[in-house]
Coordinates of C-alpha atoms and ligand atoms in Angstrom, one line a residue:
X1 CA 58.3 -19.9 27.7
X2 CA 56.6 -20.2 24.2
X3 CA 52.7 -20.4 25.1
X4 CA 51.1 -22.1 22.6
X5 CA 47.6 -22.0 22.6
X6 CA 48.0 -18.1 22.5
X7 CA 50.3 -18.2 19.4
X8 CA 47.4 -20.8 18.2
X9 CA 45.1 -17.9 18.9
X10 CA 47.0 -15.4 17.4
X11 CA 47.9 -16.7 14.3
X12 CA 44.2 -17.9 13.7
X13 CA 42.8 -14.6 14.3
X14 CA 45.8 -13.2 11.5
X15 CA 44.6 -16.0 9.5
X16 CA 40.8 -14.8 9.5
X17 CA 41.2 -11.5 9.2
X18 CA 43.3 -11.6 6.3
X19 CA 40.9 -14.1 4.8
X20 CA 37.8 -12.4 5.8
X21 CA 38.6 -8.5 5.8
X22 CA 42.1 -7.8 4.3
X23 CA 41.7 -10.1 1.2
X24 CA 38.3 -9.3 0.5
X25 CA 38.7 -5.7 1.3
X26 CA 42.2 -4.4 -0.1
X27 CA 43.8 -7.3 -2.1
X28 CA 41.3 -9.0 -3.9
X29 CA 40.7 -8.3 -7.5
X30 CA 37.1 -7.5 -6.1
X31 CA 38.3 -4.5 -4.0
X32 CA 39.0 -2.0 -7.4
X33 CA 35.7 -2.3 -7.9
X34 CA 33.0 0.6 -6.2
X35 CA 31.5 -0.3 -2.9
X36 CA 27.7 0.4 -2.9
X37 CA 28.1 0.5 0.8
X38 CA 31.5 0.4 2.4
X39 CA 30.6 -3.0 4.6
X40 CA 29.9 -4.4 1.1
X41 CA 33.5 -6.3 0.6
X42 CA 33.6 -8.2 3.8
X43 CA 29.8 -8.4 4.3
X44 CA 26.3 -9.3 2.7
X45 CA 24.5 -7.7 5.8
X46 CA 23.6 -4.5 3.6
X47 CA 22.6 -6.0 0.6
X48 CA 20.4 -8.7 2.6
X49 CA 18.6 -5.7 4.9
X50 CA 17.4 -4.3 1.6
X51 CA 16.3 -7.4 0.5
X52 CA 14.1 -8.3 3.7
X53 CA 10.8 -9.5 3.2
X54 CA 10.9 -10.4 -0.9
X55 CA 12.2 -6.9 -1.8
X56 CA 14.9 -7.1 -4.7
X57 CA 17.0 -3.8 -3.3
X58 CA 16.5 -2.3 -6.8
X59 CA 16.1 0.9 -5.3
X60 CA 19.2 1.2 -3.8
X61 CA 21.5 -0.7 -5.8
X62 CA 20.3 2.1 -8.8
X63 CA 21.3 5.1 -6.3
X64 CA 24.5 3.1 -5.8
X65 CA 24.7 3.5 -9.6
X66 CA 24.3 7.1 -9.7
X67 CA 26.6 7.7 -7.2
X68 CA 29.7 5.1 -8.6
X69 CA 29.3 4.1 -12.3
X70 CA 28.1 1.5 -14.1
X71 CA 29.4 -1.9 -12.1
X72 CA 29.3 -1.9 -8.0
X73 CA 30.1 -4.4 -5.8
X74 CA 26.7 -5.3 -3.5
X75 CA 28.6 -8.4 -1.2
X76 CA 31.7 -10.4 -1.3
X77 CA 30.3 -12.8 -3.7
X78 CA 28.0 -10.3 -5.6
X79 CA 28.3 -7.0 -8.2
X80 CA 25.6 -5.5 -10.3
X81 CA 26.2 -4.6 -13.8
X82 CA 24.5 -1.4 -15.7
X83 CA 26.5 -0.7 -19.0
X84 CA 26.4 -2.2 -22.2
X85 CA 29.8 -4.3 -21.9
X86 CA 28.2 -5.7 -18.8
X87 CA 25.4 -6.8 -20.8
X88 CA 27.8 -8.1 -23.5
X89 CA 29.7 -10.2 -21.5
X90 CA 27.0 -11.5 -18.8
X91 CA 24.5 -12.5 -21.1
X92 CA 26.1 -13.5 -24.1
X93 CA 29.0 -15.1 -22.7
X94 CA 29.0 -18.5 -20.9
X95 CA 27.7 -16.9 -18.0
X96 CA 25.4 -19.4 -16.4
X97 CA 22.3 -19.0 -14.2
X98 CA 22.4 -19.1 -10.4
X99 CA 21.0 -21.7 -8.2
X100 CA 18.0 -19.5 -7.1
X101 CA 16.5 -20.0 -10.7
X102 CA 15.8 -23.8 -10.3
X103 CA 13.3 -23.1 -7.2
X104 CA 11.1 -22.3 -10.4
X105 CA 10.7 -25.6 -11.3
X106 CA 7.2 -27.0 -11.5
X107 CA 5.8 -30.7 -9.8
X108 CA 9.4 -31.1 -9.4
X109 CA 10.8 -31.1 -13.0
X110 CA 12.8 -28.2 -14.6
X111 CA 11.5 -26.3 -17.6
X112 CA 13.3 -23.4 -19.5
X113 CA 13.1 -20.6 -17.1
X114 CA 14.2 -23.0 -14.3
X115 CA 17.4 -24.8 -16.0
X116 CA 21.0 -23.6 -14.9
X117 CA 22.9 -25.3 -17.6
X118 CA 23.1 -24.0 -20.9
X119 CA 23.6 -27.1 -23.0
X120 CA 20.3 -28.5 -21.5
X121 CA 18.7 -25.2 -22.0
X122 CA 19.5 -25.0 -25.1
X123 CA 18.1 -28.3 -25.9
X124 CA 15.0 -27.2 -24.9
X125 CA 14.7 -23.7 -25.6
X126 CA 15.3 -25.2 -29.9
X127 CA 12.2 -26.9 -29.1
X128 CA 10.0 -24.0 -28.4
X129 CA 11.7 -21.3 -30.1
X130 CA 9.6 -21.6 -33.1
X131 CA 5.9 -21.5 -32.2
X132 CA 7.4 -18.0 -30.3
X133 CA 8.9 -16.8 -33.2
X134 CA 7.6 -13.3 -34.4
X135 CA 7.5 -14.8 -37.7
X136 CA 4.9 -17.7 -36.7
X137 CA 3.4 -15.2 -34.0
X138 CA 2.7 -12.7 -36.9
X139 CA 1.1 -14.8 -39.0
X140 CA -0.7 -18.2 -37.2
X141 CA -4.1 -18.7 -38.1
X142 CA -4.6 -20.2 -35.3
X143 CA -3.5 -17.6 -33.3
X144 CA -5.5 -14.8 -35.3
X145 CA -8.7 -17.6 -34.7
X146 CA -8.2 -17.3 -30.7
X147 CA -7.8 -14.2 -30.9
X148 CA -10.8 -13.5 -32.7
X149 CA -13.2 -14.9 -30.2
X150 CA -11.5 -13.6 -26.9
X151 CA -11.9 -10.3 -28.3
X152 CA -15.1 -10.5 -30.4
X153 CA -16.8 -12.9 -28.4
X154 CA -15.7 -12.7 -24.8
X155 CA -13.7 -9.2 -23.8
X156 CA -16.4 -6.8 -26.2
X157 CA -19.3 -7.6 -24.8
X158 CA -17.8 -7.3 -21.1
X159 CA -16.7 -4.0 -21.8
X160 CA -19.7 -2.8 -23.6
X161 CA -22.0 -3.5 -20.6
X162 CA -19.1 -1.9 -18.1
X163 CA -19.6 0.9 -20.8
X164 CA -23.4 0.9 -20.6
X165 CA -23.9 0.9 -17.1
X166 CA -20.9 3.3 -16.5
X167 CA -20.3 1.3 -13.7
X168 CA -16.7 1.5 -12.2
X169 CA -14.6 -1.7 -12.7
X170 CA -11.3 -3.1 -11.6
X171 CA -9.3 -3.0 -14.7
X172 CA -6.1 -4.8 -13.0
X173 CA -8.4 -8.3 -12.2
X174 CA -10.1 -8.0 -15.6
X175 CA -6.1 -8.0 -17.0
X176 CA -5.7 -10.8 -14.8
X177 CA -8.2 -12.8 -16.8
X178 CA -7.0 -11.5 -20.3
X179 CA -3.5 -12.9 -19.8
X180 CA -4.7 -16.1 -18.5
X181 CA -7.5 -16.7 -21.6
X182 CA -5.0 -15.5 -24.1
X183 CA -2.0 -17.4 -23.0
X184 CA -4.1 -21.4 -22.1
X185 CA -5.8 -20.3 -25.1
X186 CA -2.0 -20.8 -27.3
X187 CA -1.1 -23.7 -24.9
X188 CA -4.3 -25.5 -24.4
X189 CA -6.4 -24.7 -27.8
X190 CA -9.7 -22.0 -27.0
X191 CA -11.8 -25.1 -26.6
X192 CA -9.4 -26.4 -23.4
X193 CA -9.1 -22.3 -22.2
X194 CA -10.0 -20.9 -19.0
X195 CA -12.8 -18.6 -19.4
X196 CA -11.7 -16.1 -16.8
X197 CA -12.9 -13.1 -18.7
X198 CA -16.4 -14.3 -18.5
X199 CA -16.5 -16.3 -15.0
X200 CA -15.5 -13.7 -12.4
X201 CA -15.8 -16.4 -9.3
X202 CA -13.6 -18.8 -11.3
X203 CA -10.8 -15.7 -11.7
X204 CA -10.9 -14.6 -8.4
X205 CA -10.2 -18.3 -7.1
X206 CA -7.9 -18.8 -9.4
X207 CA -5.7 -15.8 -8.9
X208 CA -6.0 -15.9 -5.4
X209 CA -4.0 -19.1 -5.4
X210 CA -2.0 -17.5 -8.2
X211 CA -1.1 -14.6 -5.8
X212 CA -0.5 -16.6 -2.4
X213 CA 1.8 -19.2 -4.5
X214 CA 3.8 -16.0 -6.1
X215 CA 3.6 -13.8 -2.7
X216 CA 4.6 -17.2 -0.8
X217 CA 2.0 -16.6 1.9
X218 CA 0.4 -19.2 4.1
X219 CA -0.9 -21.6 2.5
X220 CA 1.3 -21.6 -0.8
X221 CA 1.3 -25.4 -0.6
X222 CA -2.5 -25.9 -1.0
X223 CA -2.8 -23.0 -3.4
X224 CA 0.4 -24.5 -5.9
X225 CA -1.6 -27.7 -5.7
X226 CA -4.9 -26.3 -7.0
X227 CA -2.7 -24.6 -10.2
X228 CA -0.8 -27.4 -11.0
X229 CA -4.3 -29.4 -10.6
X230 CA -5.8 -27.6 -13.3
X231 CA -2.6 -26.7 -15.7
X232 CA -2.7 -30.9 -15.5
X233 CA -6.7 -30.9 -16.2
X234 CA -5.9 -28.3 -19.3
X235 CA -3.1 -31.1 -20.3
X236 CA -5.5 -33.7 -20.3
X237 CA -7.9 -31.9 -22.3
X238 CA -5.3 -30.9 -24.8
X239 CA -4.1 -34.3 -25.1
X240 CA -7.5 -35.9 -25.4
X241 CA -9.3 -33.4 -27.5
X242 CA -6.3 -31.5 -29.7
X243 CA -8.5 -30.7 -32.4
X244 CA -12.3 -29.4 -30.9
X245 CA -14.0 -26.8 -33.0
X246 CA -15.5 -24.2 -30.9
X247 CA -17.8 -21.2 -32.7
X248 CA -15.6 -21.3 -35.9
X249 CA -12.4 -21.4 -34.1
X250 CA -9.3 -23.5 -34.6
X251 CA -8.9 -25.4 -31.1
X252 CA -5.4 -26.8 -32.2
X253 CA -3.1 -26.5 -28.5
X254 CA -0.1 -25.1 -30.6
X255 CA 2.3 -25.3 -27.8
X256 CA 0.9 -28.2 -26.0
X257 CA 1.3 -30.4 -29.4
X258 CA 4.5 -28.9 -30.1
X259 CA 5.9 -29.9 -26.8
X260 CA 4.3 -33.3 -26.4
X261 CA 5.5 -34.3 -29.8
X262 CA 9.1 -33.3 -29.3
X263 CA 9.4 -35.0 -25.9
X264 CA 7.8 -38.0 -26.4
X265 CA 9.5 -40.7 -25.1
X266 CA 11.4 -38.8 -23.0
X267 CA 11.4 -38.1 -19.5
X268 CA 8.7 -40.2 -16.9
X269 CA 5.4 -40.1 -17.7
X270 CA 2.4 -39.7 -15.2
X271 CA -0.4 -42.5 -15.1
X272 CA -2.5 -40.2 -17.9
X273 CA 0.3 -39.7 -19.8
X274 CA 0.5 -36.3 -19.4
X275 CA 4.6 -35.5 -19.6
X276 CA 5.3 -33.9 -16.5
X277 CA 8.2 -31.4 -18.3
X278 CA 5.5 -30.6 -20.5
X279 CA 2.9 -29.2 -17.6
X280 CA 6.3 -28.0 -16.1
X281 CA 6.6 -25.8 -18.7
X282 CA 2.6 -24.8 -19.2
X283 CA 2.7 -24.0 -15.8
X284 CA 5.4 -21.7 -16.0
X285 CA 4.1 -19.9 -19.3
X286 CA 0.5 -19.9 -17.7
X287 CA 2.1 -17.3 -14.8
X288 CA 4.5 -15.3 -17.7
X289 CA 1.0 -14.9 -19.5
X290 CA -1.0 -13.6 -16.0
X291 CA 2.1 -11.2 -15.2
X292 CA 2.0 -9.7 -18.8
X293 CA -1.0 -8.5 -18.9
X294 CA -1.5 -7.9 -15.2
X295 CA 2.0 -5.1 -14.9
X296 CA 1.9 -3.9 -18.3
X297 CA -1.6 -3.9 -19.7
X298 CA -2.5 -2.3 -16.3
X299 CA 0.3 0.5 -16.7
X300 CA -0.6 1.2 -20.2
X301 CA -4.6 1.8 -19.3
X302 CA -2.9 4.1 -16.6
X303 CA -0.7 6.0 -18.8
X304 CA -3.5 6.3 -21.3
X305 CA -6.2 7.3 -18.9
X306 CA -4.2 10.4 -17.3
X307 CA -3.5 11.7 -20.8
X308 CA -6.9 11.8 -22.7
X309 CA -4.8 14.0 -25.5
X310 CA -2.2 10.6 -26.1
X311 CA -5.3 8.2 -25.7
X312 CA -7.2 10.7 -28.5
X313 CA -3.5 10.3 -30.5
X314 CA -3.7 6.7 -30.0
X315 CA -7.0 6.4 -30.7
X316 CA -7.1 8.0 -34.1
X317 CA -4.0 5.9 -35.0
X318 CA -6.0 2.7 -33.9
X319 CA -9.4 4.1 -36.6
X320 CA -6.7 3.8 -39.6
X321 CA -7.0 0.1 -39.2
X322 CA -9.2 -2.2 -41.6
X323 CA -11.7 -3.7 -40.6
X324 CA -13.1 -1.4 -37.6
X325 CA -13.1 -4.1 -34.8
X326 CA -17.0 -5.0 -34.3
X327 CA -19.3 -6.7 -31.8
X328 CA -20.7 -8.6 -34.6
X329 CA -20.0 -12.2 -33.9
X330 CA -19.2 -13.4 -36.7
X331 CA -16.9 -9.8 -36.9
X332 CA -13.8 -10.8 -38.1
X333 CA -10.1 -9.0 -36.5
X334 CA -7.4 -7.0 -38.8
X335 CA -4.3 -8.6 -39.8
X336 CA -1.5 -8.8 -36.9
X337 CA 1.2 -7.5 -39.5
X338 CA -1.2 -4.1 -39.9
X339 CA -1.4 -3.4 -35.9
X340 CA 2.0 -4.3 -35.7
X341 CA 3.4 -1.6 -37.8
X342 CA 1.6 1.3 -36.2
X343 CA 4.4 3.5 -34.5
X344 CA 2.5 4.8 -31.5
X345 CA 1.6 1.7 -30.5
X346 CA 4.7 0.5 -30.9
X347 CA 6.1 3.4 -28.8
X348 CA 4.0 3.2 -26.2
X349 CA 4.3 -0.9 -25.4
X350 CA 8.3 0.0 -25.3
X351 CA 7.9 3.2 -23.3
X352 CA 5.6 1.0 -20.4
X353 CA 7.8 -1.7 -20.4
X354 CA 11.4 1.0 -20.0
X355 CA 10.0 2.9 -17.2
X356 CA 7.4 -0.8 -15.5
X357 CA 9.5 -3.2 -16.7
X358 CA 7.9 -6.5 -15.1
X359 CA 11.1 -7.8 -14.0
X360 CA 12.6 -5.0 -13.0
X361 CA 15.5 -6.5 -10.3
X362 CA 18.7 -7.8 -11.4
X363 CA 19.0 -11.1 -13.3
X364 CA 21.8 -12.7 -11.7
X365 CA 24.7 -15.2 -13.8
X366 CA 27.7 -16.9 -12.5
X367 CA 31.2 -16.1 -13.9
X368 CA 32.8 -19.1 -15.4
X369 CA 35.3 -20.8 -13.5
X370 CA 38.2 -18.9 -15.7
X371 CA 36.9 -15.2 -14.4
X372 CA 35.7 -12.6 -16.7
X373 CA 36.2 -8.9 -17.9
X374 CA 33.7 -6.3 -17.4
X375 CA 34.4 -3.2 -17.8
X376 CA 38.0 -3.1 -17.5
X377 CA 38.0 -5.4 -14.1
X378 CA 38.8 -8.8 -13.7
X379 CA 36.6 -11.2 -12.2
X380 CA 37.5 -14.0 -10.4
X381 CA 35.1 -17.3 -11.3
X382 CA 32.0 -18.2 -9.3
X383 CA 30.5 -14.8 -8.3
X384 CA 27.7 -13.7 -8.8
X385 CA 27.1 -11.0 -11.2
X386 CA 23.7 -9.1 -12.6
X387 CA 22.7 -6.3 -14.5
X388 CA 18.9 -4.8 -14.2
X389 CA 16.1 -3.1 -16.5
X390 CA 15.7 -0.5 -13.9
X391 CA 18.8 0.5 -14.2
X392 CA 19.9 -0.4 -17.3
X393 CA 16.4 1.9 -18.6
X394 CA 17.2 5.1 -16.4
X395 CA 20.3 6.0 -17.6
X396 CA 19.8 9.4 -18.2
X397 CA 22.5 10.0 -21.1
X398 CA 20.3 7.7 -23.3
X399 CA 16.7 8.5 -21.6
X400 CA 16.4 12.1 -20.6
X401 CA 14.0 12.4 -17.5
X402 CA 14.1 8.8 -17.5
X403 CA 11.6 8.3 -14.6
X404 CA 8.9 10.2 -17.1
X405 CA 7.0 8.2 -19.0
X406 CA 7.3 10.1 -22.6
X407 CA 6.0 7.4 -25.7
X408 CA 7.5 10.1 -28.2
X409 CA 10.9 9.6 -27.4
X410 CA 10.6 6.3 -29.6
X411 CA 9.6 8.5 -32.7
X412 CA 12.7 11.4 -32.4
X413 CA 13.5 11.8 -36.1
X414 CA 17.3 11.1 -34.9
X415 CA 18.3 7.4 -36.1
X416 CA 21.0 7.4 -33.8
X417 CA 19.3 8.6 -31.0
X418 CA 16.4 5.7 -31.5
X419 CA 19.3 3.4 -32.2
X420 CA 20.8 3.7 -29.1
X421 CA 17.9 3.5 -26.8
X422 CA 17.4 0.1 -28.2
X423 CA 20.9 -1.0 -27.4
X424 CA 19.8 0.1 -23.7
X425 CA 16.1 -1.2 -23.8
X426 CA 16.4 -4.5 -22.1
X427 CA 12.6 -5.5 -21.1
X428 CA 13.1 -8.6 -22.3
X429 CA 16.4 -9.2 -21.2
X430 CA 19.4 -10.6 -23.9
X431 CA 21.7 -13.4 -25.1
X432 CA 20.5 -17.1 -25.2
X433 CA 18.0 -17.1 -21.9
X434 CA 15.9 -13.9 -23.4
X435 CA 12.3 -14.2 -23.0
X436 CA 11.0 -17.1 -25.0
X437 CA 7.4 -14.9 -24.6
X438 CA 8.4 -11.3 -26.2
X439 CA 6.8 -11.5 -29.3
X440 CA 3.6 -13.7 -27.9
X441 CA 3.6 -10.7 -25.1
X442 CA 3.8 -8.3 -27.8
X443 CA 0.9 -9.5 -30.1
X444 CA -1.4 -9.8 -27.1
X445 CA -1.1 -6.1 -25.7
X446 CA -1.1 -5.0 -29.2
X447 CA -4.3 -6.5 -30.0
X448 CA -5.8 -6.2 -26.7
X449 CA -5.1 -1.9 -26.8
X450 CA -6.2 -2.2 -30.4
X451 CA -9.8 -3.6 -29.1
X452 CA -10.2 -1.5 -25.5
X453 CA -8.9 2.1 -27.4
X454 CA -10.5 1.9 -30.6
X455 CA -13.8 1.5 -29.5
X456 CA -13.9 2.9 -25.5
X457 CA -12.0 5.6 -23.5
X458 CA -11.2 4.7 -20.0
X459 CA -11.0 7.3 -16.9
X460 CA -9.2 6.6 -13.6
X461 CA -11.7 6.4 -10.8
X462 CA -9.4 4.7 -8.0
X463 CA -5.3 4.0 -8.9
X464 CA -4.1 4.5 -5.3
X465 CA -0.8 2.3 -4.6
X466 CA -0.4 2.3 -8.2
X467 CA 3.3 2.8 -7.8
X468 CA 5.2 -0.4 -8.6
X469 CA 6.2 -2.9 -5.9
X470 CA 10.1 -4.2 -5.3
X471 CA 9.1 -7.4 -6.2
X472 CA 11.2 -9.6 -8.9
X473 CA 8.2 -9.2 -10.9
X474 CA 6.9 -5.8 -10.0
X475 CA 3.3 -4.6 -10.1
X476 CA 1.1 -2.1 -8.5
X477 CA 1.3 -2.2 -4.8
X478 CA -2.3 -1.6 -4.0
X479 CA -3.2 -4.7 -6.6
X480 CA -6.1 -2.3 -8.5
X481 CA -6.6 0.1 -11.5
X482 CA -10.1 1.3 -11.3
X483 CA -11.6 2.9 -14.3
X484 CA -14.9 3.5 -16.2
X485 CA -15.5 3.0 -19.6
X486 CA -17.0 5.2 -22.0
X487 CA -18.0 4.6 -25.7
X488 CA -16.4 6.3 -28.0
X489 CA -19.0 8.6 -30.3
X490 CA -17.2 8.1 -33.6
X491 CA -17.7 4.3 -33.7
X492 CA -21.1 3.9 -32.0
X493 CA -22.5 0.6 -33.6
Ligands
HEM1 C1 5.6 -8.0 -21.1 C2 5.8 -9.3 -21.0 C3 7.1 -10.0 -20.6 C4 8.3 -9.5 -20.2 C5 8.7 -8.1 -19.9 C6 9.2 -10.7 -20.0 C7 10.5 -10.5 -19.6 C8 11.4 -11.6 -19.5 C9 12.7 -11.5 -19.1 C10 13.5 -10.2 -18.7 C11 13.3 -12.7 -19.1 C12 14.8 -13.1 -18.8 C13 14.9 -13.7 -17.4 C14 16.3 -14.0 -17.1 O1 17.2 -13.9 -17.9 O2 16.5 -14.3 -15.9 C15 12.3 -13.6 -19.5 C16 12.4 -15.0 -19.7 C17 11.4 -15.9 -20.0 N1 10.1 -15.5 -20.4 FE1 9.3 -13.7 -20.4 N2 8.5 -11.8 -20.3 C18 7.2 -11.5 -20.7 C19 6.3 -12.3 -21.2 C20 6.4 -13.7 -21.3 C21 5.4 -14.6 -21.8 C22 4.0 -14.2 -22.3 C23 5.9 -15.8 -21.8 C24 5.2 -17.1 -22.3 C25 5.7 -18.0 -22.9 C26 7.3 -15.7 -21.3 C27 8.2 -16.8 -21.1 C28 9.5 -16.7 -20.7 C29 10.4 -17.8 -20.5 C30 10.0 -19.3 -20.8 C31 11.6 -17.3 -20.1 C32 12.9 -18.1 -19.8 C33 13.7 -18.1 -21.1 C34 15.0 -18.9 -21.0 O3 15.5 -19.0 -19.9 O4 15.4 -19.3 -22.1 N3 7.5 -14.4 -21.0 N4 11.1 -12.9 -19.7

């Protein structure tokens, strides 16, 4: 007699398996593709254990890389990408972002980072593009004003007594601070800035919160609170006070105003009017401006203080400038266009950011619901697909000794060579969602190196754990660069 419940059984089990490990393993279009562990078809458990704790599995899914070519499959529902098609079709395609973007929303309310859909995105992104622009970053006066007194007036006269006393000091937390002066100083106008650079107790409370909100430690609530409280008190200032003169300076909050003006009248206010997309948004730049300077600022001082020879290089490239950057107050800074062309400073921001890139992990996309085509596999819609600077910047083909860090590589007399390191340099990432920031980032490690180097030379006292974290944004694991601080002879004042 026919027992039912057993066929039941039987034919479920058939059911499940073919669903769960013959489809996925040998019939799906997924299955051509390279395992980067041979549970990774029918199972996540690998890719998650490397991802325990915060970790982004870089590590591993590069050696995966090495081992199987340029696209491996890392789950069922997830491949990572290194190869220039990859980077083609992902980020210039209609590849939207995943879900895990829109946990970083501020107070609630997306901003550009944060928003999965690209005709929203887009929206926005039109509305900021501009006061990012190299062409405005290159030549705002009231950029080149800001500038003027966080260097002249604020970071000289810090470094000059660290210089004096030959004291040893943390370079890392005084990054810290530069990042988030220069960067409220663009949203907020210098008269609304923090003053981190100067206030040490106001830094350390500040990026203490910064850190535990990031790190998502206990007490992240409280310590998101305090930051949004005083990205909203910076808002307020801005809005009340847009144009406060402070020593000389032009106070104008050039991507506060921008902002507000283009979203007025949209989206719920709060009771001070503040627009709550627009401190959305400030908080978000706020922490891009912090992690600029606190990765790669931090990794060039590094660089430059094992090598005194590249630092001497640097340094004498730095003296061609006009005028010699002076503690005079009313000392005025070179124009941006000048710094900007000088080709070992140029080489050296790239070179930090190939081998420390800042966001180092893979930026994950969906595939539109009609599937894809990368590199010569289909793709059914809705997975999950990434490609990474780590690995895009280690491909050893286009970077000998990748892991080196080797500024000179940017000046090979070969075109071609040069040419096609920048099709693999992807820092900044690609396509429509590239970083809004590059060229803001950009200006301020360039004129920051321009006043530490051509006035002080820098020696490593302490850098232990100064080997990069697997964290999605990736700086030294021990959290210090200490260094001391010597004048240099030839531009004694
Ligand atoms: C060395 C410094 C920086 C690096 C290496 C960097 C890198 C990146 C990368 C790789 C992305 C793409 C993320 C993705 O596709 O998932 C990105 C996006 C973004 N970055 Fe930066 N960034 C830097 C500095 C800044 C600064 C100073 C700002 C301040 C405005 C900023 C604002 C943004 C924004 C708003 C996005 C999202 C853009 C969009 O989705 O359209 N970044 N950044």
């Amino acid at each position: 007699m026919l027992n039912l419940p057993l066929l039941f059984t039987l034919i479920s089990t058939i059911l499940l398996l073919y669903r769960y490990v013959i489809y996925p393993a040998f019939v799906s279009p997924l299955s051509k593709i390279p395992a980067a562990h041979f549970t990774a078809p029918v199972s996540s458990v690998w890719i998650r254990s490397k991802r325990r704790n915060g970790k982004t599995g870089i590590q591993s899914i590069f050696a995966a890389h090495k081992r199987l070519g340029p696209i491996v499959q890392l789950s069922p529902n997830e491949l990572s990408v290194a190869s220039l098609d990859g980077l083609r079709q992902i980020y210039t395609g209609a590849f939207e972002k995943t879900a895990w973007y829109s946990e970083l929303a501020n107070l609630g309310v997306p901003n550009l980072v944060s928003m999965l859909k690209n005709k929203p995105h887009s929206v926005r992104k039109r509305m900021l593009s501009h006061i990012y622009s190299r062409s405005y970053i290159g030549s705002s006066i009231d950029l080149h004003d800001l500038s003027r007194v966080l260097i002249v007036e604020r970071l000289l006269p810090v470094l000059q007594k660290a210089a004096e006393s030959a004291e040893p000091f943390d370079a890392y937390s005084l990054n810290q601070a530069l990042g988030a002066d220069f960067m409220t100083s663009y949203l907020f106008g210098i008269g609304n800035s923090t003053d981190f650079i100067r206030n040490v107790e106001a830094r350390k409370e500040t990026m203490q919160n910064y850190r535990t909100k990031t790190r998502g430690l206990p007490g992240k609530e409280k310590a998101s609170r305090e930051l949004d409280a005083l990205i909203l008190s910076l808002c307020e200032s801005a809005g009340t006070s847009s144009q406060k003169a402070l020593s000389g300076a032009s106070s104008y909050p050039v991507v506060y105003s921008q902002l507000s003006a283009r979203l007025s009248n949209s989206e719920s206010p709060l009771p001070n009017h503040i627009n709550l997309a627009v401190a959305s948004e400030m908080i978000d730049h706020f922490g891009a401006g912090i992690e600029s300077a606190r990765i790669t600022l931090t990794y060039i001082q590094w660089e430059l203080s094992r090598d005194s020879e590249l630092q001497a290089q640097l340094r004498s490239e730095l003296l061609t400038i006009q005028p010699l950057l002076s503690l005079r107050s009313e000392a005025n800074l070179p124009n941006y266009g000048d710094i900007d062309g000088l080709p070992l400073l140029e080489a050296i921001v790239k070179e930090i950011i190939r081998v420390y890139p800042p966001s180092p992990a893979l930026l994950p996309r969906v595939t539109p619901r009609g599937g894809a085509v990368i590199e010569g596999y289909t793709i059914p819609g809705g997975i999950e697909v990434g490609a990474s600077a780590h690995c895009m910047h280690r491909n050893p083909s286009v970077f000998p000794s990748p892991s080196t860090f080797d500024p000179f590589r940017w000046l090979d007399k070969d075109e071609e060579k040069r040419r096609e390191m920048d099709r693999w340099w992807w820092g900044f990432g690609s396509g429509a969602r590239m970083c809004l920031g590059s060229h803001f980032a950009t200006y301020m490690l360039k004129v920051l190196i321009l006043a530490i180097y051509s006035k002080f030379q820098t020696e490593i006292v302490d850098d232990e754990g100064i080997e990069q974290e697997d964290t999605f944004l990736a700086g030294p694991k021990g959290e210090k660069l200490v260094l001391t601080l010597r004048k240099v002879e030839a531009v004694k004042e």
